[in-house]
mmCIF file with all atom_site columns, C-alpha atoms in Angstrom:
data_model
loop_
_atom_site.group_PDB
_atom_site.id
_atom_site.type_symbol
_atom_site.label_atom_id
_atom_site.label_alt_id
_atom_site.label_comp_id
_atom_site.label_asym_id
_atom_site.label_entity_id
_atom_site.label_seq_id
_atom_site.pdbx_PDB_ins_code
_atom_site.Cartn_x
_atom_site.Cartn_y
_atom_site.Cartn_z
_atom_site.occupancy
_atom_site.B_iso_or_equiv
_atom_site.pdbx_formal_charge
_atom_site.auth_seq_id
_atom_site.auth_comp_id
_atom_site.auth_asym_id
_atom_site.auth_atom_id
_atom_site.pdbx_PDB_model_num
ATOM 1   C CA . MET B 1 1   ? 14.173 73.923  49.778  1.00 0.00 ? 290 MET B CA 1
ATOM 2   C CA . LYS B 1 2   ? 12.812 72.047  46.938  1.00 0.00 ? 291 LYS B CA 1
ATOM 3   C CA . THR B 1 3   ? 13.328 68.301  46.557  1.00 0.00 ? 292 THR B CA 1
ATOM 4   C CA . ARG B 1 4   ? 14.362 67.114  43.172  1.00 0.00 ? 293 ARG B CA 1
ATOM 5   C CA . ARG B 1 5   ? 13.007 64.036  41.592  1.00 0.00 ? 294 ARG B CA 1
ATOM 6   C CA . SER B 1 6   ? 15.560 61.574  40.331  1.00 0.00 ? 295 SER B CA 1
ATOM 7   C CA . PRO B 1 7   ? 14.606 59.747  37.107  1.00 0.00 ? 296 PRO B CA 1
ATOM 8   C CA . PHE B 1 8   ? 16.573 56.698  38.306  1.00 0.00 ? 297 PHE B CA 1
ATOM 9   C CA . VAL B 1 9   ? 14.304 56.065  41.320  1.00 0.00 ? 298 VAL B CA 1
ATOM 10  C CA . VAL B 1 10  ? 11.524 53.633  40.547  1.00 0.00 ? 299 VAL B CA 1
ATOM 11  C CA . ARG B 1 11  ? 8.261  54.881  41.916  1.00 0.00 ? 300 ARG B CA 1
ATOM 12  C CA . GLY B 1 12  ? 5.361  52.931  40.438  1.00 0.00 ? 301 GLY B CA 1
ATOM 13  C CA . SER B 1 13  ? 6.942  52.538  37.037  1.00 0.00 ? 302 SER B CA 1
ATOM 14  C CA . ARG B 1 14  ? 9.448  50.200  35.535  1.00 0.00 ? 303 ARG B CA 1
ATOM 15  C CA . PHE B 1 15  ? 11.265 52.975  33.694  1.00 0.00 ? 304 PHE B CA 1
ATOM 16  C CA . GLY B 1 16  ? 12.192 55.095  36.645  1.00 0.00 ? 305 GLY B CA 1
ATOM 17  C CA . LEU B 1 17  ? 9.599  57.815  35.677  1.00 0.00 ? 306 LEU B CA 1
ATOM 18  C CA . TRP B 1 18  ? 6.595  58.983  37.552  1.00 0.00 ? 307 TRP B CA 1
ATOM 19  C CA . LYS B 1 19  ? 3.298  57.540  36.413  1.00 0.00 ? 308 LYS B CA 1
ATOM 20  C CA . SER B 1 20  ? 1.966  60.992  35.609  1.00 0.00 ? 309 SER B CA 1
ATOM 21  C CA . GLU B 1 21  ? 4.987  61.665  33.361  1.00 0.00 ? 310 GLU B CA 1
ATOM 22  C CA . ILE B 1 22  ? 4.304  58.436  31.416  1.00 0.00 ? 311 ILE B CA 1
ATOM 23  C CA . GLN B 1 23  ? 0.571  59.113  31.005  1.00 0.00 ? 312 GLN B CA 1
ATOM 24  C CA . ASN B 1 24  ? 1.217  62.608  29.763  1.00 0.00 ? 313 ASN B CA 1
ATOM 25  C CA . SER B 1 25  ? 4.015  61.723  27.386  1.00 0.00 ? 314 SER B CA 1
ATOM 26  C CA . LYS B 1 26  ? 3.426  61.020  23.729  1.00 0.00 ? 315 LYS B CA 1
ATOM 27  C CA . PHE B 1 27  ? 5.162  57.548  24.052  1.00 0.00 ? 316 PHE B CA 1
ATOM 28  C CA . LYS B 1 28  ? 2.760  54.956  25.462  1.00 0.00 ? 317 LYS B CA 1
ATOM 29  C CA . ILE B 1 29  ? 3.647  51.534  26.645  1.00 0.00 ? 318 ILE B CA 1
ATOM 30  C CA . GLN B 1 30  ? 1.971  49.044  24.290  1.00 0.00 ? 319 GLN B CA 1
ATOM 31  C CA . ASN B 1 31  ? 1.411  45.357  24.791  1.00 0.00 ? 320 ASN B CA 1
ATOM 32  C CA . GLY B 1 32  ? 1.664  42.866  21.929  1.00 0.00 ? 321 GLY B CA 1
ATOM 33  C CA . PHE B 1 33  ? 4.036  41.881  19.186  1.00 0.00 ? 322 PHE B CA 1
ATOM 34  C CA . THR B 1 34  ? 5.241  43.859  16.206  1.00 0.00 ? 323 THR B CA 1
ATOM 35  C CA . LEU B 1 35  ? 4.621  42.634  12.716  1.00 0.00 ? 324 LEU B CA 1
ATOM 36  C CA . LEU B 1 36  ? 8.325  41.715  12.273  1.00 0.00 ? 325 LEU B CA 1
ATOM 37  C CA . GLU B 1 37  ? 8.276  39.573  15.409  1.00 0.00 ? 326 GLU B CA 1
ATOM 38  C CA . VAL B 1 38  ? 5.226  37.721  14.130  1.00 0.00 ? 327 VAL B CA 1
ATOM 39  C CA . VAL B 1 39  ? 6.865  37.200  10.716  1.00 0.00 ? 328 VAL B CA 1
ATOM 40  C CA . VAL B 1 40  ? 10.088 35.880  12.328  1.00 0.00 ? 329 VAL B CA 1
ATOM 41  C CA . ALA B 1 41  ? 8.149  33.517  14.600  1.00 0.00 ? 330 ALA B CA 1
ATOM 42  C CA . MET B 1 42  ? 6.109  32.221  11.734  1.00 0.00 ? 331 MET B CA 1
ATOM 43  C CA . ALA B 1 43  ? 9.270  31.584  9.684   1.00 0.00 ? 332 ALA B CA 1
ATOM 44  C CA . ILE B 1 44  ? 10.823 29.596  12.562  1.00 0.00 ? 333 ILE B CA 1
ATOM 45  C CA . VAL B 1 45  ? 7.701  27.556  12.960  1.00 0.00 ? 334 VAL B CA 1
ATOM 46  C CA . GLY B 1 46  ? 7.528  26.929  9.193   1.00 0.00 ? 335 GLY B CA 1
ATOM 47  C CA . LEU B 1 47  ? 11.151 25.663  9.146   1.00 0.00 ? 336 LEU B CA 1
ATOM 48  C CA . GLY B 1 48  ? 10.345 23.339  12.134  1.00 0.00 ? 337 GLY B CA 1
ATOM 49  C CA . VAL B 1 49  ? 7.301  21.879  10.260  1.00 0.00 ? 338 VAL B CA 1
ATOM 50  C CA . VAL B 1 50  ? 9.333  21.390  7.065   1.00 0.00 ? 339 VAL B CA 1
ATOM 51  C CA . ALA B 1 51  ? 12.065 19.610  9.045   1.00 0.00 ? 340 ALA B CA 1
ATOM 52  C CA . LEU B 1 52  ? 9.443  17.265  10.666  1.00 0.00 ? 341 LEU B CA 1
ATOM 53  C CA . LEU B 1 53  ? 7.914  16.446  7.338   1.00 0.00 ? 342 LEU B CA 1
ATOM 54  C CA . GLU B 1 54  ? 11.341 15.535  5.856   1.00 0.00 ? 343 GLU B CA 1
ATOM 55  C CA . ILE B 1 55  ? 11.997 13.253  8.920   1.00 0.00 ? 344 ILE B CA 1
ATOM 56  C CA . PHE B 1 56  ? 8.726  11.470  8.351   1.00 0.00 ? 345 PHE B CA 1
ATOM 57  C CA . SER B 1 57  ? 9.427  11.072  4.615   1.00 0.00 ? 346 SER B CA 1
ATOM 58  C CA . LEU B 1 58  ? 12.894 9.692   5.346   1.00 0.00 ? 347 LEU B CA 1
ATOM 59  C CA . GLY B 1 59  ? 11.374 7.290   7.880   1.00 0.00 ? 348 GLY B CA 1
ATOM 60  C CA . LEU B 1 60  ? 8.864  5.998   5.324   1.00 0.00 ? 349 LEU B CA 1
ATOM 61  C CA . ARG B 1 61  ? 11.593 5.487   2.689   1.00 0.00 ? 350 ARG B CA 1
ATOM 62  C CA . LEU B 1 62  ? 13.783 3.634   5.162   1.00 0.00 ? 351 LEU B CA 1
ATOM 63  C CA . GLU B 1 63  ? 10.822 1.405   6.222   1.00 0.00 ? 352 GLU B CA 1
ATOM 64  C CA . THR B 1 64  ? 10.041 0.511   2.604   1.00 0.00 ? 353 THR B CA 1
ATOM 65  C CA . ARG B 1 65  ? 13.698 -0.417  1.894   1.00 0.00 ? 354 ARG B CA 1
ATOM 66  C CA . SER B 1 66  ? 13.872 -2.398  5.072   1.00 0.00 ? 355 SER B CA 1
ATOM 67  C CA . SER B 1 67  ? 10.759 -4.422  4.409   1.00 0.00 ? 356 SER B CA 1
ATOM 68  C CA . ALA B 1 68  ? 11.901 -5.193  0.920   1.00 0.00 ? 357 ALA B CA 1
ATOM 69  C CA . ARG B 1 69  ? 15.248 -6.336  2.154   1.00 0.00 ? 358 ARG B CA 1
ATOM 70  C CA . THR B 1 70  ? 13.628 -8.428  4.934   1.00 0.00 ? 359 THR B CA 1
ATOM 71  C CA . GLU B 1 71  ? 11.278 -10.019 2.434   1.00 0.00 ? 360 GLU B CA 1
ATOM 72  C CA . ALA B 1 72  ? 14.231 -10.940 0.226   1.00 0.00 ? 361 ALA B CA 1
ATOM 73  C CA . ALA B 1 73  ? 16.077 -12.489 3.177   1.00 0.00 ? 362 ALA B CA 1
ATOM 74  C CA . VAL B 1 74  ? 13.035 -14.616 4.033   1.00 0.00 ? 363 VAL B CA 1
ATOM 75  C CA . TYR B 1 75  ? 12.789 -15.875 0.511   1.00 0.00 ? 364 TYR B CA 1
ATOM 76  C CA . MET B 1 76  ? 16.638 -16.560 0.491   1.00 0.00 ? 365 MET B CA 1
ATOM 77  C CA . ARG B 1 77  ? 16.245 -18.621 3.645   1.00 0.00 ? 366 ARG B CA 1
ATOM 78  C CA . GLN B 1 78  ? 13.335 -20.622 2.112   1.00 0.00 ? 367 GLN B CA 1
ATOM 79  C CA . VAL B 1 79  ? 15.242 -21.335 -1.173  1.00 0.00 ? 368 VAL B CA 1
ATOM 80  C CA . MET B 1 80  ? 18.476 -22.246 0.701   1.00 0.00 ? 369 MET B CA 1
ATOM 81  C CA . ASP B 1 81  ? 16.538 -24.566 3.019   1.00 0.00 ? 370 ASP B CA 1
ATOM 82  C CA . GLU B 1 82  ? 15.034 -26.332 0.008   1.00 0.00 ? 371 GLU B CA 1
ATOM 83  C CA . VAL B 1 83  ? 18.477 -26.741 -1.675  1.00 0.00 ? 372 VAL B CA 1
ATOM 84  C CA . LEU B 1 84  ? 20.176 -28.025 1.487   1.00 0.00 ? 373 LEU B CA 1
ATOM 85  C CA . ALA B 1 85  ? 17.399 -30.549 2.141   1.00 0.00 ? 374 ALA B CA 1
ATOM 86  C CA . ARG B 1 86  ? 18.256 -32.394 -1.032  1.00 0.00 ? 375 ARG B CA 1
ATOM 87  C CA . ARG B 1 87  ? 20.065 -35.708 -0.641  1.00 0.00 ? 376 ARG B CA 1
ATOM 88  C CA . ALA B 1 88  ? 22.403 -35.037 -3.567  1.00 0.00 ? 377 ALA B CA 1
ATOM 89  C CA . LEU B 1 89  ? 23.685 -31.808 -5.083  1.00 0.00 ? 378 LEU B CA 1
ATOM 90  C CA . SER B 1 90  ? 24.793 -31.646 -8.661  1.00 0.00 ? 379 SER B CA 1
ATOM 91  C CA . GLU B 1 91  ? 27.272 -29.061 -9.921  1.00 0.00 ? 380 GLU B CA 1
ATOM 92  C CA . GLY B 1 92  ? 25.808 -26.206 -11.961 1.00 0.00 ? 381 GLY B CA 1
ATOM 93  C CA . SER B 1 93  ? 23.194 -23.550 -11.492 1.00 0.00 ? 382 SER B CA 1
ATOM 94  C CA . GLU B 1 94  ? 19.538 -23.173 -11.425 1.00 0.00 ? 383 GLU B CA 1
ATOM 95  C CA . GLY B 1 95  ? 17.112 -20.395 -10.748 1.00 0.00 ? 384 GLY B CA 1
ATOM 96  C CA . GLY B 1 96  ? 13.702 -18.927 -11.043 1.00 0.00 ? 385 GLY B CA 1
ATOM 97  C CA . PRO B 1 97  ? 11.126 -16.412 -9.722  1.00 0.00 ? 386 PRO B CA 1
ATOM 98  C CA . ILE B 1 98  ? 9.778  -16.401 -6.184  1.00 0.00 ? 387 ILE B CA 1
ATOM 99  C CA . GLY B 1 99  ? 7.303  -13.989 -4.647  1.00 0.00 ? 388 GLY B CA 1
ATOM 100 C CA . ARG B 1 100 ? 6.116  -10.847 -6.431  1.00 0.00 ? 389 ARG B CA 1
ATOM 101 C CA . ASN B 1 101 ? 9.335  -9.423  -7.759  1.00 0.00 ? 390 ASN B CA 1
ATOM 102 C CA . HIS B 1 102 ? 12.159 -11.637 -6.582  1.00 0.00 ? 391 HIS B CA 1
ATOM 103 C CA . ARG B 1 103 ? 14.454 -13.909 -8.724  1.00 0.00 ? 392 ARG B CA 1
ATOM 104 C CA . TRP B 1 104 ? 16.830 -16.422 -7.320  1.00 0.00 ? 393 TRP B CA 1
ATOM 105 C CA . GLN B 1 105 ? 19.840 -18.285 -8.687  1.00 0.00 ? 394 GLN B CA 1
ATOM 106 C CA . VAL B 1 106 ? 21.684 -21.167 -6.965  1.00 0.00 ? 395 VAL B CA 1
ATOM 107 C CA . GLU B 1 107 ? 25.130 -22.214 -8.028  1.00 0.00 ? 396 GLU B CA 1
ATOM 108 C CA . VAL B 1 108 ? 26.655 -25.451 -6.730  1.00 0.00 ? 397 VAL B CA 1
ATOM 109 C CA . ARG B 1 109 ? 30.396 -25.826 -7.078  1.00 0.00 ? 398 ARG B CA 1
ATOM 110 C CA . SER B 1 110 ? 32.472 -28.765 -5.888  1.00 0.00 ? 399 SER B CA 1
ATOM 111 C CA . LEU B 1 111 ? 35.608 -27.832 -3.836  1.00 0.00 ? 400 LEU B CA 1
ATOM 112 C CA . ARG B 1 112 ? 38.275 -30.451 -4.199  1.00 0.00 ? 401 ARG B CA 1
ATOM 113 C CA . ASP B 1 113 ? 41.120 -30.609 -1.789  1.00 0.00 ? 402 ASP B CA 1
ATOM 114 C CA . GLU B 1 114 ? 43.329 -33.436 -3.131  1.00 0.00 ? 403 GLU B CA 1
ATOM 115 C CA . THR B 1 115 ? 45.376 -33.713 -0.011  1.00 0.00 ? 404 THR B CA 1
ATOM 116 C CA . GLN B 1 116 ? 42.497 -34.416 2.472   1.00 0.00 ? 405 GLN B CA 1
ATOM 117 C CA . LEU B 1 117 ? 39.502 -35.658 0.570   1.00 0.00 ? 406 LEU B CA 1
ATOM 118 C CA . ALA B 1 118 ? 41.236 -38.050 -1.821  1.00 0.00 ? 407 ALA B CA 1
ATOM 119 C CA . GLN B 1 119 ? 41.109 -40.954 0.547   1.00 0.00 ? 408 GLN B CA 1
ATOM 120 C CA . SER B 1 120 ? 37.749 -39.990 2.150   1.00 0.00 ? 409 SER B CA 1
ATOM 121 C CA . ASN B 1 121 ? 34.299 -40.819 0.975   1.00 0.00 ? 410 ASN B CA 1
ATOM 122 C CA . TRP B 1 122 ? 33.037 -37.203 1.253   1.00 0.00 ? 411 TRP B CA 1
ATOM 123 C CA . ASP B 1 123 ? 32.491 -34.360 -1.261  1.00 0.00 ? 412 ASP B CA 1
ATOM 124 C CA . LEU B 1 124 ? 32.702 -30.712 -0.203  1.00 0.00 ? 413 LEU B CA 1
ATOM 125 C CA . ASN B 1 125 ? 30.355 -28.419 -2.167  1.00 0.00 ? 414 ASN B CA 1
ATOM 126 C CA . GLU B 1 126 ? 30.025 -24.669 -2.031  1.00 0.00 ? 415 GLU B CA 1
ATOM 127 C CA . VAL B 1 127 ? 26.386 -23.387 -2.482  1.00 0.00 ? 416 VAL B CA 1
ATOM 128 C CA . THR B 1 128 ? 25.955 -19.795 -3.605  1.00 0.00 ? 417 THR B CA 1
ATOM 129 C CA . LEU B 1 129 ? 22.503 -18.269 -3.586  1.00 0.00 ? 418 LEU B CA 1
ATOM 130 C CA . THR B 1 130 ? 21.918 -14.975 -5.207  1.00 0.00 ? 419 THR B CA 1
ATOM 131 C CA . MET B 1 131 ? 18.575 -13.136 -4.734  1.00 0.00 ? 420 MET B CA 1
ATOM 132 C CA . ARG B 1 132 ? 17.695 -10.108 -6.908  1.00 0.00 ? 421 ARG B CA 1
ATOM 133 C CA . TYR B 1 133 ? 14.710 -7.898  -6.065  1.00 0.00 ? 422 TYR B CA 1
ATOM 134 C CA . ALA B 1 134 ? 13.345 -4.528  -7.081  1.00 0.00 ? 423 ALA B CA 1
ATOM 135 C CA . ASP B 1 135 ? 13.911 -1.732  -4.646  1.00 0.00 ? 424 ASP B CA 1
ATOM 136 C CA . GLY B 1 136 ? 12.215 1.435   -5.903  1.00 0.00 ? 425 GLY B CA 1
ATOM 137 C CA . ARG B 1 137 ? 13.785 2.310   -9.233  1.00 0.00 ? 426 ARG B CA 1
ATOM 138 C CA . SER B 1 138 ? 16.884 0.073   -8.922  1.00 0.00 ? 427 SER B CA 1
ATOM 139 C CA . GLU B 1 139 ? 17.441 -3.634  -8.520  1.00 0.00 ? 428 GLU B CA 1
ATOM 140 C CA . LYS B 1 140 ? 19.222 -4.866  -5.466  1.00 0.00 ? 429 LYS B CA 1
ATOM 141 C CA . GLN B 1 141 ? 21.117 -8.148  -4.956  1.00 0.00 ? 430 GLN B CA 1
ATOM 142 C CA . LEU B 1 142 ? 21.713 -10.226 -1.853  1.00 0.00 ? 431 LEU B CA 1
ATOM 143 C CA . GLU B 1 143 ? 24.146 -13.181 -1.803  1.00 0.00 ? 432 GLU B CA 1
ATOM 144 C CA . MET B 1 144 ? 24.417 -16.093 0.634   1.00 0.00 ? 433 MET B CA 1
ATOM 145 C CA . LYS B 1 145 ? 27.070 -18.756 0.671   1.00 0.00 ? 434 LYS B CA 1
ATOM 146 C CA . THR B 1 146 ? 27.484 -21.967 2.641   1.00 0.00 ? 435 THR B CA 1
ATOM 147 C CA . LEU B 1 147 ? 29.389 -25.212 2.448   1.00 0.00 ? 436 LEU B CA 1
ATOM 148 C CA . ARG B 1 148 ? 27.847 -28.713 2.371   1.00 0.00 ? 437 ARG B CA 1
ATOM 149 C CA . ILE B 1 149 ? 29.559 -32.020 2.922   1.00 0.00 ? 438 ILE B CA 1
ATOM 150 C CA . LEU B 1 150 ? 28.020 -35.023 1.233   1.00 0.00 ? 439 LEU B CA 1
ATOM 151 C CA . LYS B 1 151 ? 28.958 -38.635 1.131   1.00 0.00 ? 440 LYS B CA 1
ATOM 152 C CA . LYS B 1 152 ? 30.286 -39.634 -2.240  1.00 0.00 ? 441 LYS B CA 1
ATOM 153 C CA . THR B 1 153 ? 27.847 -41.637 -4.341  1.00 0.00 ? 442 THR B CA 1
ATOM 154 C CA . LYS B 1 154 ? 29.197 -44.827 -5.893  1.00 0.00 ? 443 LYS B CA 1
ATOM 155 C CA . GLN B 1 155 ? 29.282 -44.769 -9.654  1.00 0.00 ? 444 GLN B CA 1
#
């Protein structure tokens, strides 16, 4: 009685065939990647590199905007401190350049509340500071407001 070989039994091969059958067949097992696999892998790597470059570019743009805004805020604080350090504030506006590309304007406006301040010796003033600065191709604007109470001067 002859024993039959089953192609499903693994004997030294991962395909269920005998080694001698694989070696004698015209289909050989090849190691490596096909050209299509290499092209797809390179396309995926290329997309990843492009995405990383976009992220770095966005980070640089945001850093530039942030530093310009921070610089404007520092100048605003400096101008506001100078205005609030004055002994007397007169109504009206004034302005000028500060730094490399910043312009400021301060407007002082008297707020009169006839019910409460009529008998008191105090004046309530609203101080509005506007800072304009260049941010790339456009001009940005920041605004800061505060109130200041001053003793009335005798006239």
